[in-house]
Coordinates of C-alpha atoms in Angstrom, one line a residue:
X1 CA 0.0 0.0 0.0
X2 CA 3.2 2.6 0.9
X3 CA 3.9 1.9 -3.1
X4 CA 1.1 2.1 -4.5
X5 CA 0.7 5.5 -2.6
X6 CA 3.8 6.9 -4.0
X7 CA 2.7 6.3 -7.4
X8 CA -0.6 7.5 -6.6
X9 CA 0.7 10.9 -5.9
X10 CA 3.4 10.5 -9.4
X11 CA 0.4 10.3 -11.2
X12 CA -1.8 13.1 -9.2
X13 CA 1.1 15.0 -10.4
X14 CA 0.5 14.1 -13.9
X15 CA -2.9 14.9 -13.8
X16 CA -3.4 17.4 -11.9
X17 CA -0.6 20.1 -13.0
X18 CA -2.5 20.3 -16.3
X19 CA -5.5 20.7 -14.8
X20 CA -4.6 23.8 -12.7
X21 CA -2.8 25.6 -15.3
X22 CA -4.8 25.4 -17.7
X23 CA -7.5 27.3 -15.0
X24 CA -5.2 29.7 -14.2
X25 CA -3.6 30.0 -17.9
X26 CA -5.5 33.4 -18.3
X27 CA -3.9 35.0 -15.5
X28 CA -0.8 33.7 -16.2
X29 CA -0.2 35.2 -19.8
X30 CA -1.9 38.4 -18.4
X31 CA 0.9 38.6 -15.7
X32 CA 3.4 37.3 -18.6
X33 CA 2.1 39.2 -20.8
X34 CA 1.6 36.8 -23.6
X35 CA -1.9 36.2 -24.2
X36 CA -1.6 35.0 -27.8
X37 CA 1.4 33.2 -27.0
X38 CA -0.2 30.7 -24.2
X39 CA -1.3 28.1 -26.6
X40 CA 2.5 27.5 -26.5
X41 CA 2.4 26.5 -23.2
X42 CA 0.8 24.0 -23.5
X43 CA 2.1 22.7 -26.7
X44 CA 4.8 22.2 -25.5
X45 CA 3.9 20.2 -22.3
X46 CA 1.4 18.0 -24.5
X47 CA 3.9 17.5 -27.1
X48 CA 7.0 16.5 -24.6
X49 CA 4.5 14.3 -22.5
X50 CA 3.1 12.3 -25.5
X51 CA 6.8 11.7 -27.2
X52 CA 8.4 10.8 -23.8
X53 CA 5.9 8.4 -22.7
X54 CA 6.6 5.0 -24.9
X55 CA 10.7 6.1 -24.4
X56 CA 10.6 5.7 -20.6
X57 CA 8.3 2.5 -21.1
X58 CA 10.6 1.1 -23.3
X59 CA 14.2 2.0 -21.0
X60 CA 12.7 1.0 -18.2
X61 CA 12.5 -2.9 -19.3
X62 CA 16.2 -2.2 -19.9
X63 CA 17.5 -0.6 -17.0
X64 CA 15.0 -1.4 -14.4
X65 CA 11.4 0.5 -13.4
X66 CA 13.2 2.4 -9.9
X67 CA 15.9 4.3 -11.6
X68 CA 13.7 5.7 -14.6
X69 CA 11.1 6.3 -12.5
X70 CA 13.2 8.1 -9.6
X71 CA 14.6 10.1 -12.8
X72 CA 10.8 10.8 -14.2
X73 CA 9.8 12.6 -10.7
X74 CA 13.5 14.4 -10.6
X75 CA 13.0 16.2 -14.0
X76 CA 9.0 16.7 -13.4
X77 CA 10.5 18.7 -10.2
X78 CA 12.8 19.9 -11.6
X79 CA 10.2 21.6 -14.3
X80 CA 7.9 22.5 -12.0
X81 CA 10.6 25.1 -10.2
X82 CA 11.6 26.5 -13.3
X83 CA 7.6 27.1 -14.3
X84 CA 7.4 28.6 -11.3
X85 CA 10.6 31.1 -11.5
X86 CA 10.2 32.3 -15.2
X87 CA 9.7 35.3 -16.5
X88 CA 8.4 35.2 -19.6
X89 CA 6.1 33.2 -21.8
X90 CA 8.8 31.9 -24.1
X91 CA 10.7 30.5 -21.2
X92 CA 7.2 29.1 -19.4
X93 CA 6.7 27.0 -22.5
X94 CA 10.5 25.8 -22.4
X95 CA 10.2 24.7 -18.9
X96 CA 6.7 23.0 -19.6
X97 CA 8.6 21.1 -22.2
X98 CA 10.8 19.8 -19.8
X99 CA 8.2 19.2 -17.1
X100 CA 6.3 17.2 -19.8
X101 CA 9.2 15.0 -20.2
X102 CA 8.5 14.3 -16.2
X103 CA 5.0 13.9 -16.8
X104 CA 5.8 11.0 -19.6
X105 CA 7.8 8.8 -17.3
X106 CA 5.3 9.3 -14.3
X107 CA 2.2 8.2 -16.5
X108 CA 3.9 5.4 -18.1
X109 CA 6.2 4.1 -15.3
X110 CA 3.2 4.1 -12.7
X111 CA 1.0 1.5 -14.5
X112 CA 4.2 -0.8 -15.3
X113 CA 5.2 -0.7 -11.6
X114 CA 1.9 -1.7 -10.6
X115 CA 2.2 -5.0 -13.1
X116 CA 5.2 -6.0 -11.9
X117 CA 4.8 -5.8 -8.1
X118 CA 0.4 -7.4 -8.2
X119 CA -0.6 -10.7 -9.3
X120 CA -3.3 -10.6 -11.8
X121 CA -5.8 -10.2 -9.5
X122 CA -4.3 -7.7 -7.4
X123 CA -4.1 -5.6 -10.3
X124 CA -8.2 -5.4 -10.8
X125 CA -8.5 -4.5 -7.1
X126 CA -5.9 -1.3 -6.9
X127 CA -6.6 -0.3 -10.3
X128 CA -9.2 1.2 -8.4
X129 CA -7.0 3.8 -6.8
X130 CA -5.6 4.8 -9.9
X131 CA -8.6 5.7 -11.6
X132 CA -9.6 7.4 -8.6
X133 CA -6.5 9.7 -9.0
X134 CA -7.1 10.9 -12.4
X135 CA -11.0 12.0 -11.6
X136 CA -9.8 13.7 -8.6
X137 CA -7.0 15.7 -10.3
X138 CA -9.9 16.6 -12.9
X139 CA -12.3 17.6 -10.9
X140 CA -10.0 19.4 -8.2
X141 CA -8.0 21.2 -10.8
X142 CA -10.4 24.0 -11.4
X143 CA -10.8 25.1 -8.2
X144 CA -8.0 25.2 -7.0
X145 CA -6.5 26.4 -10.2
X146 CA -8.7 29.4 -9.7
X147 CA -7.7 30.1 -6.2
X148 CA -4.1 30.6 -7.3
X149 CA -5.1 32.5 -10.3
X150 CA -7.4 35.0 -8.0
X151 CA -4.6 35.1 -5.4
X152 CA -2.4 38.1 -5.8
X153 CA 0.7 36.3 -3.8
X154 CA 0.4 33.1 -1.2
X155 CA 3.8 33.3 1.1
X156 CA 5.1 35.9 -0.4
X157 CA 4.8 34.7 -3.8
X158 CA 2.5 35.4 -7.2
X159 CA -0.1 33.3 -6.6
X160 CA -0.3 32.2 -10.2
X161 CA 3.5 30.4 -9.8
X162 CA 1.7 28.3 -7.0
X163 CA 0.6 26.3 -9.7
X164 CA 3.5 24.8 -10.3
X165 CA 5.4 24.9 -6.7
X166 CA 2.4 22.8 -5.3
X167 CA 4.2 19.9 -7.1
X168 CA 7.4 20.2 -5.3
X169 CA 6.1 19.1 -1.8
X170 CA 3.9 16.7 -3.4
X171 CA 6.5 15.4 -5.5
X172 CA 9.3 14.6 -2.8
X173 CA 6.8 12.7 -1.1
X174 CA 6.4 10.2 -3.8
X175 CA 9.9 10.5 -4.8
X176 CA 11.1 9.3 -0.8
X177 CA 8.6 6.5 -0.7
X178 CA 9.4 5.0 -4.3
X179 CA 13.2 5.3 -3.2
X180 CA 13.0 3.8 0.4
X181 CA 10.5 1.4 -0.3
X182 CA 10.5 0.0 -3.3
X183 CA 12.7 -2.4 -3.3
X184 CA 11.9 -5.1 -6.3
X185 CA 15.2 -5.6 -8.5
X186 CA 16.3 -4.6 -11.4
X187 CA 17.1 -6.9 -14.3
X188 CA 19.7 -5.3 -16.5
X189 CA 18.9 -6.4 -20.2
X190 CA 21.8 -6.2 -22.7
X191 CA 19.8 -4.8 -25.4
X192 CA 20.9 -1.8 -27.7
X193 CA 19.0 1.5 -26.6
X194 CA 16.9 2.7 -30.2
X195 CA 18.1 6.1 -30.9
X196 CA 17.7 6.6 -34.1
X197 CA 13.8 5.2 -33.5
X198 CA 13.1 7.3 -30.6
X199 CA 14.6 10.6 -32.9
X200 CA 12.2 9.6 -35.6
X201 CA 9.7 9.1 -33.0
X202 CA 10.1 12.7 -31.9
X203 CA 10.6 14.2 -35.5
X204 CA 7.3 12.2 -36.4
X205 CA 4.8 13.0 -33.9
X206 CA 6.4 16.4 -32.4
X207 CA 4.7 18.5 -35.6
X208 CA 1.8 16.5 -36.4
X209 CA 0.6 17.1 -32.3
X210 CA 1.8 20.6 -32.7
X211 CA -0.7 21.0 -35.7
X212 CA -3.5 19.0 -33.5
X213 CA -2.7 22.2 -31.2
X214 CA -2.1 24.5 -32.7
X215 CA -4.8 23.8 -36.4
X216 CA -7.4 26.2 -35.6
X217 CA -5.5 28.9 -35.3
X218 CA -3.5 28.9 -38.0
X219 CA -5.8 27.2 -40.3
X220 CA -5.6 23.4 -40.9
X221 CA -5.1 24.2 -44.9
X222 CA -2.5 27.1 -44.1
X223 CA 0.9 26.3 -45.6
X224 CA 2.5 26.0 -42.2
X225 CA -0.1 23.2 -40.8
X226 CA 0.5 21.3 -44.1
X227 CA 4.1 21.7 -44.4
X228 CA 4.5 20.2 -40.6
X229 CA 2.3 17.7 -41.6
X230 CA 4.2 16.6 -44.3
X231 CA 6.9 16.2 -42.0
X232 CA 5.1 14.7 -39.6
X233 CA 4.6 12.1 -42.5
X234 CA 8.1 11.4 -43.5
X235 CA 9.3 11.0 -39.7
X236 CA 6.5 8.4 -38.7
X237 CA 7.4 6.4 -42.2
X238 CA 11.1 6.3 -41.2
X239 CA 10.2 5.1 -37.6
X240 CA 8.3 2.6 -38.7
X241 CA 11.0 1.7 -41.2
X242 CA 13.6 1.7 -38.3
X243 CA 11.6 -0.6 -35.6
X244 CA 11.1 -2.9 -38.4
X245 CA 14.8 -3.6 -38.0
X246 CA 15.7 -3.1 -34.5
X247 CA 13.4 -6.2 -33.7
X248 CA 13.1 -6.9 -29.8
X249 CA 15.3 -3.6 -29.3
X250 CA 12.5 -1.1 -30.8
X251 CA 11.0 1.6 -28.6
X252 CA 8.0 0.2 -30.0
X253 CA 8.3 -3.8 -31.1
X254 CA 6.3 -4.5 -34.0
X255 CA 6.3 -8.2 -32.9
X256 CA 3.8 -6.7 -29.8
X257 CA 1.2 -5.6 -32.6
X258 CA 0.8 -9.4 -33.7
X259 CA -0.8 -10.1 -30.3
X260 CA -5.0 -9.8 -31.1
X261 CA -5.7 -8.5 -27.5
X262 CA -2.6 -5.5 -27.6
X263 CA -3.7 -4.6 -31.2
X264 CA -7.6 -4.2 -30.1
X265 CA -7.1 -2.8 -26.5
X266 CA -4.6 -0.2 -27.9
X267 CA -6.8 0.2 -31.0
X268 CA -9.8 0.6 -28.4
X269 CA -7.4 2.7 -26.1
X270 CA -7.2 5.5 -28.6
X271 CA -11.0 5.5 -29.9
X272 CA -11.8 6.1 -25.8
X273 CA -9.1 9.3 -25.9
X274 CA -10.9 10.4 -28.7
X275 CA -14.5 10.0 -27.8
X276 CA -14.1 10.4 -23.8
X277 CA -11.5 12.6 -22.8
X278 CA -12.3 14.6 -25.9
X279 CA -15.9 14.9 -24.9
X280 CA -14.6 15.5 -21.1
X281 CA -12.9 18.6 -22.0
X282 CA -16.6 19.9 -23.1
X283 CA -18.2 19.0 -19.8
X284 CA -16.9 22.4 -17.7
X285 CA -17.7 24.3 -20.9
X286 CA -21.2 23.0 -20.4
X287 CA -21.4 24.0 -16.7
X288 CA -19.8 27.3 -17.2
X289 CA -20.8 28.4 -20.4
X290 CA -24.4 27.4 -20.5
X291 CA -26.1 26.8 -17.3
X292 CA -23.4 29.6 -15.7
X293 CA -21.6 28.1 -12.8
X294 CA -18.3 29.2 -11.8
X295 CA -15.1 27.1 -12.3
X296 CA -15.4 26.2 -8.3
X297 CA -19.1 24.9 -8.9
X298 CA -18.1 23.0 -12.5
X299 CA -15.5 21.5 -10.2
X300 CA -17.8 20.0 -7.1
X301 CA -20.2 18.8 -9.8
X302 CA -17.7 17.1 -11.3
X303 CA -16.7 14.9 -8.2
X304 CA -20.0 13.5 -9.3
X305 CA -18.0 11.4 -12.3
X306 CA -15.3 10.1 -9.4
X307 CA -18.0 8.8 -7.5
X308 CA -19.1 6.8 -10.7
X309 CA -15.2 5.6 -11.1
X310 CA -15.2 4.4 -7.6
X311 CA -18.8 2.4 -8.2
X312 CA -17.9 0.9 -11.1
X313 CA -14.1 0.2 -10.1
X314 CA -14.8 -1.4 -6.7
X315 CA -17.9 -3.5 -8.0
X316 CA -16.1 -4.6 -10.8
X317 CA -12.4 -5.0 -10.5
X318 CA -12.5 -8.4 -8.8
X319 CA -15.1 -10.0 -11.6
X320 CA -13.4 -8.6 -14.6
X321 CA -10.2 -10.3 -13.4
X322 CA -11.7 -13.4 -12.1
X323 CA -14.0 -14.3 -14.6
X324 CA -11.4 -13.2 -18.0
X325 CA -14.5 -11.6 -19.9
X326 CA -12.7 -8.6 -20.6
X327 CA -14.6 -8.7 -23.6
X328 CA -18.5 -8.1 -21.9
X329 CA -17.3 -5.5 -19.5
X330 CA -15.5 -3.4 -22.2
X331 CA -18.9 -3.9 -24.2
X332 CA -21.2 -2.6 -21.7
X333 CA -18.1 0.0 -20.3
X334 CA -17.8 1.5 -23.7
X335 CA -22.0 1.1 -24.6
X336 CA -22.7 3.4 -21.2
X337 CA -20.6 5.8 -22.0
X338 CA -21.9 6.1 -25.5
X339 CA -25.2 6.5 -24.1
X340 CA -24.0 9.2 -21.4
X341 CA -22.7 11.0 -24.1
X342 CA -26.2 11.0 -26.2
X343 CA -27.7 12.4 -23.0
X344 CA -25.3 15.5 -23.0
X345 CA -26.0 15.9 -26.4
X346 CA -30.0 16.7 -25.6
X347 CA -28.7 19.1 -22.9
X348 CA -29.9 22.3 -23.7
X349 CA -30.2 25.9 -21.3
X350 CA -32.9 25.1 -19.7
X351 CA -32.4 21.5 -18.8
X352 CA -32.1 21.2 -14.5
X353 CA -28.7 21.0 -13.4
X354 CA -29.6 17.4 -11.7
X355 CA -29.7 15.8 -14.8
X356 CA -26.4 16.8 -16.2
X357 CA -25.1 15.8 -12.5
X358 CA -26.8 12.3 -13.2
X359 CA -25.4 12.2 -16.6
X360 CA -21.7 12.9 -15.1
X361 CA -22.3 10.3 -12.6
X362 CA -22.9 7.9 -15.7
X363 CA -20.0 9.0 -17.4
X364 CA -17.6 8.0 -14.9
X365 CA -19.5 5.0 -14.2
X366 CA -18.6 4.0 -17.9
X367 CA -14.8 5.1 -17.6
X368 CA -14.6 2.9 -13.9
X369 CA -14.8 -0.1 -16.2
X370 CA -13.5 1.3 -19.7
X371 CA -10.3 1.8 -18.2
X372 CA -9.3 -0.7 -15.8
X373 CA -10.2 -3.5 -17.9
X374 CA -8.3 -2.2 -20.9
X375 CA -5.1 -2.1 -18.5
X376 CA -5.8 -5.2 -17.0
X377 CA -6.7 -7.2 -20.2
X378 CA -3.8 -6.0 -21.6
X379 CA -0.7 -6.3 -18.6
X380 CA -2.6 -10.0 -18.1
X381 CA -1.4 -11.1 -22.1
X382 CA 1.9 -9.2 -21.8
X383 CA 5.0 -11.4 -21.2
X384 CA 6.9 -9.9 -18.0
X385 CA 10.0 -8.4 -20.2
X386 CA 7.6 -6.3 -22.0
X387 CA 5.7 -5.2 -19.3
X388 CA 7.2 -1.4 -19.3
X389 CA 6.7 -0.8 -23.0
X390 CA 3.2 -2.5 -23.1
X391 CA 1.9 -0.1 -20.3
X392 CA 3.6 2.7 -21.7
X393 CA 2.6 2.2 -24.6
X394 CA -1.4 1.8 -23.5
X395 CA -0.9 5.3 -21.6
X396 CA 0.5 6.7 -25.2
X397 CA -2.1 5.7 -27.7
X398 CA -4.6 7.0 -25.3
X399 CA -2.7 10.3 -25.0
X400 CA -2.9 10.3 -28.6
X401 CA -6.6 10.1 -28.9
X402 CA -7.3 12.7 -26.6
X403 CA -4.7 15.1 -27.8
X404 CA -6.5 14.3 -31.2
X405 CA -10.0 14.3 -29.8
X406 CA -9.7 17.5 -27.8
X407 CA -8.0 19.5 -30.7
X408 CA -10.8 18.5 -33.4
X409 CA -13.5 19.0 -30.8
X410 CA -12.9 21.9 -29.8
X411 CA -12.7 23.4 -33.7
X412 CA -15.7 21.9 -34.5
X413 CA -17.3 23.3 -31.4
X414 CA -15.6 26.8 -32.4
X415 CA -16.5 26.7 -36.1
X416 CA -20.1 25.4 -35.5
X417 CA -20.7 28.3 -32.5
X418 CA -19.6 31.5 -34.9
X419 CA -22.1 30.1 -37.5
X420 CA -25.1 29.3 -34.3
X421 CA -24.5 32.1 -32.1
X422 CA -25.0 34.2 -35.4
X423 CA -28.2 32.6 -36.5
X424 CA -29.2 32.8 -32.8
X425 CA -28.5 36.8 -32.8
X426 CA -29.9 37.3 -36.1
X427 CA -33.3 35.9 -34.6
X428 CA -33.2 37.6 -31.5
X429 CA -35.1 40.6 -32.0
X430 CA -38.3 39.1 -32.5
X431 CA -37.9 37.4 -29.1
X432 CA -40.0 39.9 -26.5
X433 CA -37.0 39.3 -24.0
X434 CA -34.3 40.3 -25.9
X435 CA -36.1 43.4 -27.0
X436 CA -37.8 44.5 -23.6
X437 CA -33.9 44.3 -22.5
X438 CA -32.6 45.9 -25.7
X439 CA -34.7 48.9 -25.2
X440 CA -33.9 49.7 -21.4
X441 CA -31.6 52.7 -21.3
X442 CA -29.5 50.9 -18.4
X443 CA -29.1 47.6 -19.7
X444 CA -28.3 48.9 -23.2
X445 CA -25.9 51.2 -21.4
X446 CA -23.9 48.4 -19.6
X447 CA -20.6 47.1 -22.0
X448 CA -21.3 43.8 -21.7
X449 CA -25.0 44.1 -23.0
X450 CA -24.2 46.8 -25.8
X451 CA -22.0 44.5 -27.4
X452 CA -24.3 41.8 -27.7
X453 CA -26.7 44.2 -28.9
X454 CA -24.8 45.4 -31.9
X455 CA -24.2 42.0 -32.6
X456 CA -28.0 41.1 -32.9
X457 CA -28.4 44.7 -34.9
X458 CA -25.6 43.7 -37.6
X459 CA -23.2 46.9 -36.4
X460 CA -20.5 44.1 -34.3
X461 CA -19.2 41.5 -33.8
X462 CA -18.7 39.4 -30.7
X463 CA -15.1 37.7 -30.3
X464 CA -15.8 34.2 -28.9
X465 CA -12.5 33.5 -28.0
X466 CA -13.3 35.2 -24.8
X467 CA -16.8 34.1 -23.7
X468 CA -16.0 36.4 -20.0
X469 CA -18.9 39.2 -20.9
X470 CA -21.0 36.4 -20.4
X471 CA -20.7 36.5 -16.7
X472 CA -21.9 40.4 -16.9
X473 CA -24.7 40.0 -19.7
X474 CA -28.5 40.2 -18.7
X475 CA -29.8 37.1 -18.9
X476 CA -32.2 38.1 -21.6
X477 CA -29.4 39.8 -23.9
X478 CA -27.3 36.6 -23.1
X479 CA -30.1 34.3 -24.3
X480 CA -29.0 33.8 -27.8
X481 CA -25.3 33.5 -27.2
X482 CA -25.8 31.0 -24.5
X483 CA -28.1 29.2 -26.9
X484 CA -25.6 28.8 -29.7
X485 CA -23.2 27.8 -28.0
X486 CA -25.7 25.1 -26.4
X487 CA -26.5 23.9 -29.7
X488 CA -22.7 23.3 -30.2
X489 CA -21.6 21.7 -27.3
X490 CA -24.7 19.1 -27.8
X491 CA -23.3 18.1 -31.5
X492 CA -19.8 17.7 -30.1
X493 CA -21.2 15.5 -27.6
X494 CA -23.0 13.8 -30.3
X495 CA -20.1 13.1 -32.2
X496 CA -18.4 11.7 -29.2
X497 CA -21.0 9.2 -29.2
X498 CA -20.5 8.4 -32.4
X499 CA -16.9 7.8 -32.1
X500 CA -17.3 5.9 -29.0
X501 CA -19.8 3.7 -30.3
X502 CA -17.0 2.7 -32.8
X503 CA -15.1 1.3 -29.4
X504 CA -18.1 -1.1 -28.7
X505 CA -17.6 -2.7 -31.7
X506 CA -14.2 -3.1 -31.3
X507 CA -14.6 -4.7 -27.8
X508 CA -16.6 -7.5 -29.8
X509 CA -13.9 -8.0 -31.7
X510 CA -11.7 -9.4 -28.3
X511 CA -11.3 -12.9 -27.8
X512 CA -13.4 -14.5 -25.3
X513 CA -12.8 -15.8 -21.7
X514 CA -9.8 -18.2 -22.7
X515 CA -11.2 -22.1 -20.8
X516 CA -10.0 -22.9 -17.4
X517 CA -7.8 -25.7 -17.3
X518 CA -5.3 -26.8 -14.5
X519 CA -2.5 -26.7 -17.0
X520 CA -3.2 -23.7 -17.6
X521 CA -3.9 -22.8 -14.4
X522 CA 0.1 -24.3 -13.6
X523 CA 1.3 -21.9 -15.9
X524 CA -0.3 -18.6 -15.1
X525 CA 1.4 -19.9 -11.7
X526 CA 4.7 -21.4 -10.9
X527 CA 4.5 -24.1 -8.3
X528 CA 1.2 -23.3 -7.4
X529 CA 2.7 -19.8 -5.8
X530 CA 2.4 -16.2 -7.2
X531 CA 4.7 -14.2 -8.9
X532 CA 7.8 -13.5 -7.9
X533 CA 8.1 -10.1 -6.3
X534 CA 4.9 -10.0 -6.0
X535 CA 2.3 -8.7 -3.4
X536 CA 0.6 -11.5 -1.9
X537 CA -3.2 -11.6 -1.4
X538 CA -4.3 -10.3 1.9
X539 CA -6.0 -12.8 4.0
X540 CA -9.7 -12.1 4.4

């Protein structure tokens, strides 16, 4: 339990630095002075974490899960500081960089860690925990995110650079208890390290997630998006090229890809980036946006989709593992969140705010099983020298999907709200709301309201990059906006449901509960005994 706690709190790291900064990225390029340079922060993070995750998988089965993982916290730290001491934006996004390197190792080193020190069935019970983690860090992000950002100093100190030095006590906690008491031996491998595969890697995917990032605001068509996908292009041909003949020594062994179960639960892996953490991004917006709660209160509600995790998890775990039907469980996992997403997507204003806290119960209801099982199904059918490179590489096809998922939802949700929000405007004035408000001297008077107004008359325009004057807008002026972007959000969601349905029929394409025999049961366990180095099973 001590190690599973320290790499609880690696990965709280992981998941909740993004989290906070991005709630307190306004006030961060405000005090930086960079607002239209803050994209690049985190770029930069998302970029490093993604390319870093497979290469600390894959070292790690060389030179032994401690020392990489000791080294993952070190340079997360080590990050962090620097976030916290810079002094412009240019030099924030360099030191995100190399705290997303950190981040990598922590998210891929934590799940490899766990397979090597639980039995199978150990595994489906404190997988538990570790979804836990990543719903807290989402849904205690934005509060606490906006305290430092509304914080002029804390001890002295800005209170926007808090979100970063709040990793440093956190992180020498976890980085004493991996050190002291984990203890399980390394294995030195002689294998030649990839280079030349992890530069291709980097050379490959470092431009294609830039332009995932950075698309909708330079244009997907522009020359610049298109030239760095091009090559984006070359560099993943030449990796795949170069793991074709490193063999065993690849970052990421092609061999690994002939197994059904890694090809499906990877394949499944990065439809559930794309379809739920894509879609998740959209579930504050709805909060804030629509039914106009403040980040704290989008926050509390969301502790709503860790109480679904923790249902799910702790009714489940133990079945999934015992009864091998990763198959059924991934089914119905994947099928409730595609039907939790078509509930958002008939969200509208005026919908109570008990339904949408039903609907995020739901949602991590489905995740409690989508994600565990798609760990433990594939650790359980990964040999023990591939262990490191098979979790890391699960963590990076899902970091793939919802770097994808997030960047195209959020530019169809951005293209379709321009287009809605004008149509919305354009009908306004024959709405007896909109023009009792329009035609009272001290609501037309107020800022906020005026330019709303003009926007409905044809004589402005309304910038929805910043969506802020909605927290000063009459109601009634507000209507139409709010509406639009309503209307939206609900087609995102829709076509998150559409993608996710995609994963349910991939989870009928896993092979069934393999027959119990007590060959096979001797072989799953030597002598009758579990796993060397491993935990054994606490007496009841």
């Amino acid at each position: 339990m001590t190690i599973i706690a320290g790499l609880m709190l690696g990965l709280l790291l992981y998941g909740l630095e993004f989290v906070i900064v991005s709630a307190s990225m306004r006030t961060i390029a405000d005090e930086l002075h960079g607002q239209t340079l803050q994209a690049w922060v985190t770029t930069s993070y998302m970029v490093a974490t993604t390319i870093a995750t497979p290469l600390f998988g894959k070292l790690s089965d060389i030179y032994g899960r401690k020392r990489l993982y000791l080294t993952a916290i070190l340079v997360f730290l080590a990050g962090s500081l620097l976030c916290g001491l810079a002094g412009s934006l240019y030099e924030l996004a360099v030191y995100r960089a190399i705290q997303g390197v950190g981040g990598g190792g922590l998210a891929a080193l934590a799940f490899a860690i766990m397979g090597d020190i639980l039995t199978p069935e150990l595994r489906a019970r404190y997988q538990i925990y570790f979804s836990a983690v990543s719903v807290v860090a989402g849904a205690a992000g934005p509060p606490v995110g906006g305290l430092f950002a509304s914080a002029d100093t804390l001890l002295g100190i800005d209170g926007w650079r808090w979100s970063f030095l709040i990793n440093l006590p956190i992180g020498l906690v976890a980085l004493a208890i991996v050190a002291l008491r984990y203890r399980m031996p390394a294995e030195r491998r002689e294998q030649p390290v990839d280079y030349a595969g992890a530069g291709w890697l980097v050379v490959g995917l470092g431009p294609l997630l830039v332009v995932a990032e950075q698309g909708r605001t330079w244009g997907w068509s522009s020359p610049l998006s298109l030239s760095l996908c091009a090559v984006g292009a070359v560099g993943l041909a030449a990796f795949l090229v170069t793991e074709s003949r490193m063999g065993p020594a690849a970052v990421i062994p092609l061999r690994l890809f002939r197994s059904r179960v890694f090809t499906l639960v990877n394949t499944v892996s990065v439809v559930i980036g794309i379809g739920l953490f894509g879609s998740l991004v959209f579930l504050p917006l709805y909060l804030q946006l629509v039914k106009g709660q403040s980040p704290e209160d989008a926050g509390l509600l969301l502790i709503l989709q860790m109480a679904g995790v923790l249902t799910t998890s702790r009714s489940f775990s133990k079945v999934i593992n015992r009864s091998g039907r990763y198959r059924a469980f991934l089914v119905g996992g994947t099928g409730l969140a595609t039907a939790t997403l078509l509930g958002f997507a008939s969200l509208g204003p005026g919908s109570p705010l008990w339904v949408a806290g039903a609907l995020v119960y739901l949602l991590g209801a489905g995740m409690g099983v989508c994600l565990p099982v798609t760990l433990i199904a594939l650790q359980n059918n990964s040999p023990k020298e591939d262990m490191g490179v098979s979790s890391a590489a699960f963590t990076f096809f899902r970091g793939i999907g919802g770097t994808a998922g997030t960047a195209a939802f959020l530019s169809l949700m951005f293209a379709l709200s321009e287009e809605r929000v004008a149509k919305a405007l354009a009908r306004a004035g024959r709405e007896p709301g909109f023009r009792a408000a329009s035609a009272d001297p001290e609501v037309a008077a107020l800022p906020a309201n005026r330019q709303v107004i003009d926007a409905a008359a044809g004589t402005g325009r309304l910038d929805l990059d910043d969506t802020s004057f909605l927290l000063h807008t009459d109601p009634r002026i507000a209507a139409p906006v709010v509406d639009g972007l309503a209307s939206s959000i609900s087609t995102v969601f829709l076509v998150g449901a559409a993608v996710m349905s995609t994963g349910v029929v991939l989870a009928l394409l896993l092979p069934g509960p393999a027959p119990k025999t007590a060959a096979g049961a001797a072989e799953a366990s030597p002598a009758g005994g579990p796993a060397p180095g491993a935990v054994p099973r606490a007496p009841r």
